[in-house]
Amino acid sequence: MSAAKGLLIDITRCIGCGACSEACKTANELPAEMEDGLTADTWTVVSERGSENFVRDLCRHCIEPSCVSVCPVGALVKRTDGPVLYNKDICLGCRYCMIGCPFRIPKFEWHSATPRIRKCILCAPRLDRGLPPACAEACPTEATVFGDRDTLVAAARARLAATPDRYHPHVYGLTEVGGTSVLFLSPVPFEELDFDTAVASFPLPDLTWRLLMHVPNVVLLGAGFLGASYWLFRRRDEVAAAENEPAEGRHDAEAGGPHV
Amino acid sequence: MFERLRSSLTPWRVLVALLLTLAAVIVTVRFAFGLGSVTNLSDETPWGIWVGFDILAGIGLAAGGFIMASVVYVFGIERYRPLVRMSILTALIGYLLFITGLILEIGRPWNIWRCIVDHNFHSPLYEIAWCVMLYTTVLMLEFSQVLWERLGWHRVDRALHRFLIPLVIIGALLSTLHQSTLGTLFTIVPHKLHPLWYSPILPVHFFLSCLAAGLAMICFEGFLSWRFLGHPPRMDLLPNLARIMALILVVYFVFRCEDLAVRHALLEAFRPGLPAFLFWLENLLFVIVPVVVVLRSARRMTTGQLFVASFSTVLGFIMHRFNVAVSGMQLIHPTGYFPTWQELVISMALIALGFVAAGLAIHYLPVTRPGGADASAGAGGTYRLPWRASTGGGSTTTTRRENSMRPDIGVLSVLLVCALVLPATAGEISVPDRVAIDELSNLYPAVDFDHSMHLEVEGECTGCHHKPFGNPAPCVSCHADPVAPSAFVHELHWEVEECTGCHQKQAAGDLRCVSCHAAGLDPQRLEVIGLKGAYHGLCLRCHGETASNASCGLCHPER
Ligand code: SF4
Ligand code: SF4
């Protein structure tokens, strides 16, 4: 089993050339037209946010992805080496993954009769061939680098330690939603670059699981409660009936009842 | 022939026919050109009115089926029997419409059967899919009784009757599960849903509110079938249901407010603006109007009052579901979504379809007859207890419970207690009265710290202990709350500690300051303030301001 891979995106190094998004289009055979934000056909974009800061948007390949957790049929899966992948053949098109993703990443083919969910796949087919994702290979300034996530974390920390005045002292993605495979370094606080800094620092699927894990309890307790109630009230009515009815009627009732 | 056709063409029927034709066209376009061609849904707003209204609200309003079935068959409150069939019918129609709506809503409906073979136990939607499948089957079986009766297949009827009680119980369990899990759907988006609607225990809100909505729908239907079919509403039974509904609503509202308060979000409801407006409008319709109407009606409720109370609840309920699924998300991330006319037509067509189905069923099947006994016999008519049904309506057994409110009040007090106690237990944490600060006793004598007094002065734990993320939240959000997420600020910690460093300590129950802030400053971790610095910094933050209070002797006794 190969180690978990990831990307480290250093916003201080990005010059906004867009080589990554173009390489993505080519590698994934997407329509070449570049759109302003992520769409079903554009899986990563570079946009200027704040002044002179260029930010890439893409699937973060969360370590415990909400999208994978919410998908009712498991059409999305997290591979141990990092990528979160989609299988259209079992997808229902319910779009819960779009709702669930904390970073609003999955996109949908709204104008197709056979719509799919589309998003960055961390170039899984390239990884299989031992190649880095196309974006990391294309980046001229090494603003996006690819590697083992652990190595990337160490590198990020080293950069923060070596030149602290260059960076906002935080690696975005290290702990956000329990950690993501894609990490960011920024010269300014992340909220200034429209990053959601209010996301929780634990895996979001915990929130639903801590409720869903009680399903068996609800079933058992509920069945016990309802069963007991039925038995109790039935007994009461039987007693009442027995007291009210003549002997023959009671006999009748007993013989006919399905639960006697 | 022509005359007959003309006489059957009432304006209502024409309208419904037009609506359904239009809907058929829209459906065709939707399947040919995708969801985007008829809806305003987008990558920004993946779920719209079809989810909020047709699915979330629709299922909730159909809760009457399992409620009435349980009330009569399980709890044996016989006097409500005349309402059972009708509410099961409504539920069945509701679920069938829901499934129809779902097929239109999801992008790849031909894969819908995949839920059966591809499992993801972590997905709330997976659970809902299974429950809805099973519950619709249960409803069909429950309702099929009417069919067998009509066809005169008494043997099938009897065979089914044998399994009626288990069926009802299974139905109630399935309903409890998926009605609440519809709320669980949204627990995974804490930062995408407005705090006035988000709650980590959203399923409890959903369950309580569906109970009220189910009852409201039964009352409302009573009114409708009077208006459209000329069946007089059961004014001997429905007002009681409305009263129970009002009580549940009060419980729900208290619970909701308490939940908001615990999460420090109650203030949002009083901050002028759209969120507060939506919140109050929703609760005005859902809770306040119906409760006031029911209270004012005192002993005798008029049909008008019944109508206002139930209709208001239905509207407010729909609004709640819509606020959770759509508006509450828009408040955080406005996308300007507003349904297209096509989306509205489809939603209306589904309602119309419901009416048509209900009308046909009532016309052709013995729905309004309470399980063999004639509805017109009224409250004093013949009842059959389910386990004695095959004796054939001979017994006129009435029990004490039939004419008393007592069981209702009993159930409700349990509910009320739950509503009051649940959030309270969620907030339970053991707070020490005094704490001996003695980790540094090699440097200083132990400090006898009056924890209670400081807590009183500071008001909340987070005044001194680490603050959780975002708004101040009580310690319980990390340490003792069985439901809320852990909200500890990792941001401050990852740079100085490997994850396992803290988590192993935490797992071992070691939450002492010293487990992270080393007693002697750790040269390997210069970023972490040492214990000495941490304590002194904390104390001096307040005591330093008033010099007289800052003397060493205040805490440290002479050696
Ligand atoms: S960023 Fe969103 S789509 Fe990507 S893995 Fe995380 S939850 Fe899934
Ligand atoms: S749209 Fe498809 S991939 Fe997304 S949650 Fe639904 S079934 Fe899963």
mmCIF file of N, CA, C and O in Angstrom, chain B residues 230-310:
data_model
loop_
_atom_site.group_PDB
_atom_site.id
_atom_site.type_symbol
_atom_site.label_atom_id
_atom_site.label_comp_id
_atom_site.label_asym_id
_atom_site.label_seq_id
_atom_site.Cartn_x
_atom_site.Cartn_y
_atom_site.Cartn_z
ATOM 1 N N GLY B 230 -67.622 16.511 1.132
ATOM 2 C CA GLY B 230 -68.844 16.607 1.901
ATOM 3 C C GLY B 230 -68.905 15.686 3.111
ATOM 4 O O GLY B 230 -69.949 15.559 3.737
ATOM 5 N N HIS B 231 -67.766 15.024 3.445
ATOM 6 C CA HIS B 231 -67.779 14.227 4.683
ATOM 7 C C HIS B 231 -67.594 15.162 5.856
ATOM 8 O O HIS B 231 -66.583 15.855 5.917
ATOM 9 N N PRO B 232 -68.511 15.188 6.786
ATOM 10 C CA PRO B 232 -68.335 16.114 7.906
ATOM 11 C C PRO B 232 -67.092 15.746 8.715
ATOM 12 O O PRO B 232 -66.829 14.559 8.923
ATOM 13 N N PRO B 233 -66.301 16.729 9.143
ATOM 14 C CA PRO B 233 -65.103 16.416 9.922
ATOM 15 C C PRO B 233 -65.479 15.821 11.268
ATOM 16 O O PRO B 233 -66.520 16.160 11.826
ATOM 17 N N ARG B 234 -64.630 14.939 11.747
ATOM 18 C CA ARG B 234 -64.913 14.292 13.035
ATOM 19 C C ARG B 234 -64.623 15.256 14.166
ATOM 20 O O ARG B 234 -63.565 15.173 14.795
ATOM 21 N N MET B 235 -65.565 16.139 14.430
ATOM 22 C CA MET B 235 -65.300 17.131 15.460
ATOM 23 C C MET B 235 -65.299 16.518 16.854
ATOM 24 O O MET B 235 -65.050 17.193 17.849
ATOM 25 N N ASP B 236 -65.609 15.228 16.931
ATOM 26 C CA ASP B 236 -65.486 14.576 18.234
ATOM 27 C C ASP B 236 -64.044 14.131 18.476
ATOM 28 O O ASP B 236 -63.651 13.849 19.595
ATOM 29 N N LEU B 237 -63.251 14.029 17.395
ATOM 30 C CA LEU B 237 -61.890 13.505 17.554
ATOM 31 C C LEU B 237 -60.808 14.525 17.197
ATOM 32 O O LEU B 237 -59.797 14.651 17.884
ATOM 33 N N LEU B 238 -61.040 15.242 16.095
ATOM 34 C CA LEU B 238 -59.970 16.103 15.591
ATOM 35 C C LEU B 238 -59.530 17.183 16.580
ATOM 36 O O LEU B 238 -58.327 17.422 16.719
ATOM 37 N N PRO B 239 -60.455 17.849 17.279
ATOM 38 C CA PRO B 239 -59.985 18.877 18.215
ATOM 39 C C PRO B 239 -59.004 18.320 19.242
ATOM 40 O O PRO B 239 -58.030 18.978 19.605
ATOM 41 N N ASN B 240 -59.238 17.082 19.657
ATOM 42 C CA ASN B 240 -58.308 16.472 20.606
ATOM 43 C C ASN B 240 -56.925 16.321 19.994
ATOM 44 O O ASN B 240 -55.912 16.573 20.635
ATOM 45 N N LEU B 241 -56.912 15.892 18.735
ATOM 46 C CA LEU B 241 -55.625 15.772 18.044
ATOM 47 C C LEU B 241 -54.940 17.133 17.968
ATOM 48 O O LEU B 241 -53.732 17.248 18.166
ATOM 49 N N ALA B 242 -55.745 18.158 17.684
ATOM 50 C CA ALA B 242 -55.163 19.497 17.580
ATOM 51 C C ALA B 242 -54.567 19.918 18.920
ATOM 52 O O ALA B 242 -53.519 20.569 18.966
ATOM 53 N N ARG B 243 -55.223 19.530 20.005
ATOM 54 C CA ARG B 243 -54.683 19.887 21.326
ATOM 55 C C ARG B 243 -53.355 19.158 21.565
ATOM 56 O O ARG B 243 -52.399 19.749 22.053
ATOM 57 N N ILE B 244 -53.341 17.888 21.219
ATOM 58 C CA ILE B 244 -52.088 17.142 21.398
ATOM 59 C C ILE B 244 -50.994 17.760 20.536
ATOM 60 O O ILE B 244 -49.865 17.966 20.971
ATOM 61 N N MET B 245 -51.389 18.117 19.310
ATOM 62 C CA MET B 245 -50.442 18.770 18.413
ATOM 63 C C MET B 245 -49.874 20.027 19.063
ATOM 64 O O MET B 245 -48.658 20.256 19.056
ATOM 65 N N ALA B 246 -50.755 20.832 19.649
ATOM 66 C CA ALA B 246 -50.298 22.076 20.264
ATOM 67 C C ALA B 246 -49.302 21.785 21.384
ATOM 68 O O ALA B 246 -48.288 22.466 21.524
ATOM 69 N N LEU B 247 -49.598 20.740 22.156
ATOM 70 C CA LEU B 247 -48.671 20.400 23.243
ATOM 71 C C LEU B 247 -47.309 19.988 22.695
ATOM 72 O O LEU B 247 -46.271 20.409 23.195
ATOM 73 N N ILE B 248 -47.352 19.161 21.661
ATOM 74 C CA ILE B 248 -46.072 18.748 21.057
ATOM 75 C C ILE B 248 -45.326 19.970 20.534
ATOM 76 O O ILE B 248 -44.107 20.081 20.668
ATOM 77 N N LEU B 249 -46.071 20.894 19.964
ATOM 78 C CA LEU B 249 -45.429 22.092 19.435
ATOM 79 C C LEU B 249 -44.741 22.886 20.536
ATOM 80 O O LEU B 249 -43.647 23.412 20.351
ATOM 81 N N VAL B 250 -45.410 22.962 21.682
ATOM 82 C CA VAL B 250 -44.797 23.683 22.798
ATOM 83 C C VAL B 250 -43.497 22.979 23.208
ATOM 84 O O VAL B 250 -42.447 23.608 23.375
ATOM 85 N N VAL B 251 -43.591 21.662 23.329
ATOM 86 C CA VAL B 251 -42.392 20.893 23.682
ATOM 87 C C VAL B 251 -41.287 21.148 22.662
ATOM 88 O O VAL B 251 -40.136 21.430 23.005
ATOM 89 N N TYR B 252 -41.672 21.064 21.391
ATOM 90 C CA TYR B 252 -40.705 21.279 20.322
ATOM 91 C C TYR B 252 -40.062 22.655 20.445
ATOM 92 O O TYR B 252 -38.846 22.806 20.340
ATOM 93 N N PHE B 253 -40.883 23.653 20.681
ATOM 94 C CA PHE B 253 -40.363 25.023 20.689
ATOM 95 C C PHE B 253 -39.429 25.249 21.889
ATOM 96 O O PHE B 253 -38.358 25.843 21.751
ATOM 97 N N VAL B 254 -39.832 24.731 23.029
ATOM 98 C CA VAL B 254 -38.966 24.845 24.205
ATOM 99 C C VAL B 254 -37.633 24.165 23.923
ATOM 100 O O VAL B 254 -36.556 24.717 24.155
ATOM 101 N N PHE B 255 -37.728 22.980 23.359
ATOM 102 C CA PHE B 255 -36.519 22.223 23.038
ATOM 103 C C PHE B 255 -35.645 22.994 22.053
ATOM 104 O O PHE B 255 -34.434 23.120 22.220
ATOM 105 N N ARG B 256 -36.271 23.540 21.053
ATOM 106 C CA ARG B 256 -35.527 24.261 20.011
ATOM 107 C C ARG B 256 -34.790 25.446 20.615
ATOM 108 O O ARG B 256 -33.622 25.680 20.335
ATOM 109 N N CYS B 257 -35.510 26.210 21.458
ATOM 110 C CA CYS B 257 -34.890 27.398 22.048
ATOM 111 C C CYS B 257 -33.760 27.001 22.986
ATOM 112 O O CYS B 257 -32.707 27.629 23.008
ATOM 113 N N GLU B 258 -34.018 25.939 23.751
ATOM 114 C CA GLU B 258 -32.978 25.490 24.671
ATOM 115 C C GLU B 258 -31.730 25.080 23.903
ATOM 116 O O GLU B 258 -30.610 25.408 24.276
ATOM 117 N N ASP B 259 -31.959 24.368 22.812
ATOM 118 C CA ASP B 259 -30.854 23.914 21.993
ATOM 119 C C ASP B 259 -30.081 25.113 21.439
ATOM 120 O O ASP B 259 -28.847 25.133 21.441
ATOM 121 N N LEU B 260 -30.819 26.127 20.991
ATOM 122 C CA LEU B 260 -30.158 27.339 20.499
ATOM 123 C C LEU B 260 -29.355 27.991 21.610
ATOM 124 O O LEU B 260 -28.227 28.441 21.412
ATOM 125 N N ALA B 261 -29.964 28.034 22.796
ATOM 126 C CA ALA B 261 -29.292 28.695 23.915
ATOM 127 C C ALA B 261 -28.004 27.966 24.276
ATOM 128 O O ALA B 261 -26.957 28.583 24.481
ATOM 129 N N VAL B 262 -28.081 26.656 24.320
ATOM 130 C CA VAL B 262 -26.896 25.875 24.677
ATOM 131 C C VAL B 262 -25.762 26.163 23.701
ATOM 132 O O VAL B 262 -24.600 26.211 24.059
ATOM 133 N N ARG B 263 -26.109 26.378 22.446
ATOM 134 C CA ARG B 263 -25.075 26.630 21.448
ATOM 135 C C ARG B 263 -24.846 28.124 21.222
ATOM 136 O O ARG B 263 -24.272 28.535 20.225
ATOM 137 N N HIS B 264 -25.325 28.944 22.127
ATOM 138 C CA HIS B 264 -25.101 30.394 22.060
ATOM 139 C C HIS B 264 -25.614 31.003 20.765
ATOM 140 O O HIS B 264 -25.020 31.921 20.212
ATOM 141 N N ALA B 265 -26.679 30.435 20.223
ATOM 142 C CA ALA B 265 -27.185 30.955 18.959
ATOM 143 C C ALA B 265 -28.529 31.654 19.134
ATOM 144 O O ALA B 265 -29.071 32.209 18.197
ATOM 145 N N LEU B 266 -29.038 31.634 20.373
ATOM 146 C CA LEU B 266 -30.368 32.202 20.592
ATOM 147 C C LEU B 266 -30.394 33.689 20.269
ATOM 148 O O LEU B 266 -31.382 34.219 19.763
ATOM 149 N N LEU B 267 -29.275 34.347 20.549
ATOM 150 C CA LEU B 267 -29.221 35.788 20.290
ATOM 151 C C LEU B 267 -29.484 36.114 18.824
ATOM 152 O O LEU B 267 -30.055 37.146 18.499
ATOM 153 N N GLU B 268 -29.058 35.183 17.944
ATOM 154 C CA GLU B 268 -29.277 35.395 16.515
ATOM 155 C C GLU B 268 -30.745 35.658 16.203
ATOM 156 O O GLU B 268 -31.074 36.362 15.260
ATOM 157 N N ALA B 269 -31.604 35.052 17.017
ATOM 158 C CA ALA B 269 -33.033 35.197 16.754
ATOM 159 C C ALA B 269 -33.520 36.601 17.082
ATOM 160 O O ALA B 269 -34.628 36.975 16.714
ATOM 161 N N PHE B 270 -32.708 37.339 17.796
ATOM 162 C CA PHE B 270 -33.140 38.686 18.188
ATOM 163 C C PHE B 270 -32.310 39.765 17.519
ATOM 164 O O PHE B 270 -32.413 40.935 17.859
ATOM 165 N N ARG B 271 -31.455 39.349 16.605
ATOM 166 C CA ARG B 271 -30.675 40.329 15.864
ATOM 167 C C ARG B 271 -31.457 40.662 14.595
ATOM 168 O O ARG B 271 -31.665 39.780 13.758
ATOM 169 N N PRO B 272 -31.927 41.910 14.478
ATOM 170 C CA PRO B 272 -32.782 42.230 13.331
ATOM 171 C C PRO B 272 -32.100 41.840 12.027
ATOM 172 O O PRO B 272 -30.894 42.045 11.869
ATOM 173 N N GLY B 273 -32.863 41.291 11.146
ATOM 174 C CA GLY B 273 -32.294 40.864 9.873
ATOM 175 C C GLY B 273 -33.106 39.724 9.306
ATOM 176 O O GLY B 273 -34.056 39.247 9.941
ATOM 177 N N LEU B 274 -32.711 39.281 8.125
ATOM 178 C CA LEU B 274 -33.459 38.235 7.440
ATOM 179 C C LEU B 274 -33.513 36.922 8.229
ATOM 180 O O LEU B 274 -34.581 36.320 8.345
ATOM 181 N N PRO B 275 -32.363 36.465 8.785
ATOM 182 C CA PRO B 275 -32.431 35.191 9.500
ATOM 183 C C PRO B 275 -33.468 35.218 10.617
ATOM 184 O O PRO B 275 -34.306 34.314 10.724
ATOM 185 N N ALA B 276 -33.440 36.286 11.428
ATOM 186 C CA ALA B 276 -34.385 36.371 12.539
ATOM 187 C C ALA B 276 -35.807 36.446 11.999
ATOM 188 O O ALA B 276 -36.725 35.823 12.541
ATOM 189 N N PHE B 277 -35.986 37.174 10.924
ATOM 190 C CA PHE B 277 -37.326 37.296 10.349
ATOM 191 C C PHE B 277 -37.852 35.926 9.924
ATOM 192 O O PHE B 277 -38.972 35.535 10.266
ATOM 193 N N LEU B 278 -37.002 35.175 9.190
ATOM 194 C CA LEU B 278 -37.427 33.845 8.750
ATOM 195 C C LEU B 278 -37.715 32.944 9.942
ATOM 196 O O LEU B 278 -38.685 32.200 9.956
ATOM 197 N N PHE B 279 -36.835 33.043 10.938
ATOM 198 C CA PHE B 279 -37.005 32.210 12.136
ATOM 199 C C PHE B 279 -38.352 32.484 12.787
ATOM 200 O O PHE B 279 -39.100 31.568 13.110
ATOM 201 N N TRP B 280 -38.685 33.770 12.955
ATOM 202 C CA TRP B 280 -39.924 34.081 13.672
ATOM 203 C C TRP B 280 -41.145 33.821 12.825
ATOM 204 O O TRP B 280 -42.183 33.396 13.321
ATOM 205 N N LEU B 281 -41.031 34.077 11.529
ATOM 206 C CA LEU B 281 -42.170 33.784 10.662
ATOM 207 C C LEU B 281 -42.473 32.283 10.712
ATOM 208 O O LEU B 281 -43.614 31.858 10.878
ATOM 209 N N GLU B 282 -41.396 31.512 10.599
ATOM 210 C CA GLU B 282 -41.558 30.058 10.652
ATOM 211 C C GLU B 282 -42.231 29.625 11.951
ATOM 212 O O GLU B 282 -43.198 28.868 11.950
ATOM 213 N N ASN B 283 -41.730 30.149 13.056
ATOM 214 C CA ASN B 283 -42.265 29.694 14.332
ATOM 215 C C ASN B 283 -43.613 30.320 14.665
ATOM 216 O O ASN B 283 -44.388 29.746 15.423
ATOM 217 N N LEU B 284 -43.868 31.482 14.082
ATOM 218 C CA LEU B 284 -45.198 32.065 14.229
ATOM 219 C C LEU B 284 -46.227 31.113 13.628
ATOM 220 O O LEU B 284 -47.222 30.749 14.253
ATOM 221 N N LEU B 285 -45.937 30.676 12.387
ATOM 222 C CA LEU B 285 -46.871 29.787 11.699
ATOM 223 C C LEU B 285 -46.890 28.403 12.334
ATOM 224 O O LEU B 285 -47.943 27.823 12.567
ATOM 225 N N PHE B 286 -45.718 27.901 12.603
ATOM 226 C CA PHE B 286 -45.624 26.505 13.035
ATOM 227 C C PHE B 286 -46.087 26.329 14.488
ATOM 228 O O PHE B 286 -46.767 25.370 14.819
ATOM 229 N N VAL B 287 -45.703 27.263 15.352
ATOM 230 C CA VAL B 287 -45.967 27.061 16.772
ATOM 231 C C VAL B 287 -46.969 28.078 17.332
ATOM 232 O O VAL B 287 -48.003 27.704 17.895
ATOM 233 N N ILE B 288 -46.650 29.349 17.162
ATOM 234 C CA ILE B 288 -47.383 30.350 17.943
ATOM 235 C C ILE B 288 -48.860 30.430 17.561
ATOM 236 O O ILE B 288 -49.731 30.290 18.423
ATOM 237 N N VAL B 289 -49.145 30.585 16.267
ATOM 238 C CA VAL B 289 -50.551 30.685 15.858
ATOM 239 C C VAL B 289 -51.350 29.456 16.287
ATOM 240 O O VAL B 289 -52.364 29.591 16.982
ATOM 241 N N PRO B 290 -50.912 28.252 15.920
ATOM 242 C CA PRO B 290 -51.720 27.096 16.318
ATOM 243 C C PRO B 290 -51.896 26.978 17.828
ATOM 244 O O PRO B 290 -52.998 26.667 18.295
ATOM 245 N N VAL B 291 -50.827 27.247 18.576
ATOM 246 C CA VAL B 291 -50.954 27.087 20.027
ATOM 247 C C VAL B 291 -51.943 28.108 20.573
ATOM 248 O O VAL B 291 -52.816 27.777 21.390
ATOM 249 N N VAL B 292 -51.858 29.349 20.091
ATOM 250 C CA VAL B 292 -52.783 30.369 20.575
ATOM 251 C C VAL B 292 -54.219 30.007 20.203
ATOM 252 O O VAL B 292 -55.119 30.066 21.042
ATOM 253 N N VAL B 293 -54.408 29.576 18.963
ATOM 254 C CA VAL B 293 -55.767 29.216 18.545
ATOM 255 C C VAL B 293 -56.308 28.083 19.408
ATOM 256 O O VAL B 293 -57.444 28.136 19.889
ATOM 257 N N VAL B 294 -55.482 27.072 19.621
ATOM 258 C CA VAL B 294 -55.947 25.932 20.413
ATOM 259 C C VAL B 294 -56.251 26.369 21.843
ATOM 260 O O VAL B 294 -57.271 25.982 22.421
ATOM 261 N N LEU B 295 -55.393 27.208 22.400
ATOM 262 C CA LEU B 295 -55.627 27.664 23.775
ATOM 263 C C LEU B 295 -56.927 28.462 23.851
ATOM 264 O O LEU B 295 -57.703 28.301 24.783
ATOM 265 N N ARG B 296 -57.137 29.298 22.865
ATOM 266 C CA ARG B 296 -58.324 30.152 22.908
ATOM 267 C C ARG B 296 -59.595 29.371 22.669
ATOM 268 O O ARG B 296 -60.675 29.777 23.092
ATOM 269 N N SER B 297 -59.470 28.270 21.970
ATOM 270 C CA SER B 297 -60.682 27.522 21.661
ATOM 271 C C SER B 297 -61.253 26.849 22.909
ATOM 272 O O SER B 297 -62.395 26.413 22.902
ATOM 273 N N ALA B 298 -60.436 26.757 23.948
ATOM 274 C CA ALA B 298 -60.871 26.182 25.220
ATOM 275 C C ALA B 298 -61.582 24.861 25.012
ATOM 276 O O ALA B 298 -61.021 23.949 24.420
ATOM 277 N N ARG B 299 -62.813 24.740 25.454
ATOM 278 C CA ARG B 299 -63.467 23.452 25.419
ATOM 279 C C ARG B 299 -64.020 23.088 24.054
ATOM 280 O O ARG B 299 -63.920 21.968 23.594
ATOM 281 N N ARG B 300 -64.651 24.054 23.423
ATOM 282 C CA ARG B 300 -65.289 23.753 22.136
ATOM 283 C C ARG B 300 -64.511 24.391 21.012
ATOM 284 O O ARG B 300 -64.384 25.615 20.952
ATOM 285 N N MET B 301 -64.012 23.559 20.132
ATOM 286 C CA MET B 301 -63.246 24.097 19.019
ATOM 287 C C MET B 301 -64.148 24.116 17.792
ATOM 288 O O MET B 301 -64.822 23.138 17.491
ATOM 289 N N THR B 302 -64.159 25.243 17.098
ATOM 290 C CA THR B 302 -64.965 25.294 15.881
ATOM 291 C C THR B 302 -64.156 24.734 14.731
ATOM 292 O O THR B 302 -62.926 24.620 14.812
ATOM 293 N N THR B 303 -64.848 24.375 13.655
ATOM 294 C CA THR B 303 -64.108 23.871 12.495
ATOM 295 C C THR B 303 -63.155 24.940 11.976
ATOM 296 O O THR B 303 -62.076 24.638 11.495
ATOM 297 N N GLY B 304 -63.584 26.209 12.083
ATOM 298 C CA GLY B 304 -62.720 27.303 11.635
ATOM 299 C C GLY B 304 -61.411 27.305 12.413
ATOM 300 O O GLY B 304 -60.321 27.384 11.846
ATOM 301 N N GLN B 305 -61.524 27.186 13.721
ATOM 302 C CA GLN B 305 -60.314 27.185 14.552
ATOM 303 C C GLN B 305 -59.435 25.981 14.222
ATOM 304 O O GLN B 305 -58.216 26.091 14.123
ATOM 305 N N LEU B 306 -60.097 24.857 14.037
ATOM 306 C CA LEU B 306 -59.345 23.654 13.705
ATOM 307 C C LEU B 306 -58.580 23.866 12.397
ATOM 308 O O LEU B 306 -57.401 23.519 12.276
ATOM 309 N N PHE B 307 -59.270 24.461 11.459
ATOM 310 C CA PHE B 307 -58.645 24.712 10.161
ATOM 311 C C PHE B 307 -57.445 25.649 10.303
ATOM 312 O O PHE B 307 -56.355 25.360 9.819
ATOM 313 N N VAL B 308 -57.651 26.764 10.992
ATOM 314 C CA VAL B 308 -56.563 27.739 11.122
ATOM 315 C C VAL B 308 -55.365 27.097 11.809
ATOM 316 O O VAL B 308 -54.223 27.180 11.337
ATOM 317 N N ALA B 309 -55.615 26.416 12.916
ATOM 318 C CA ALA B 309 -54.502 25.834 13.668
ATOM 319 C C ALA B 309 -53.743 24.819 12.827
ATOM 320 O O ALA B 309 -52.509 24.856 12.737
ATOM 321 N N SER B 310 -54.484 23.922 12.174
ATOM 322 C CA SER B 310 -53.771 22.861 11.459
ATOM 323 C C SER B 310 -53.100 23.400 10.203
ATOM 324 O O SER B 310 -51.972 23.043 9.890
#
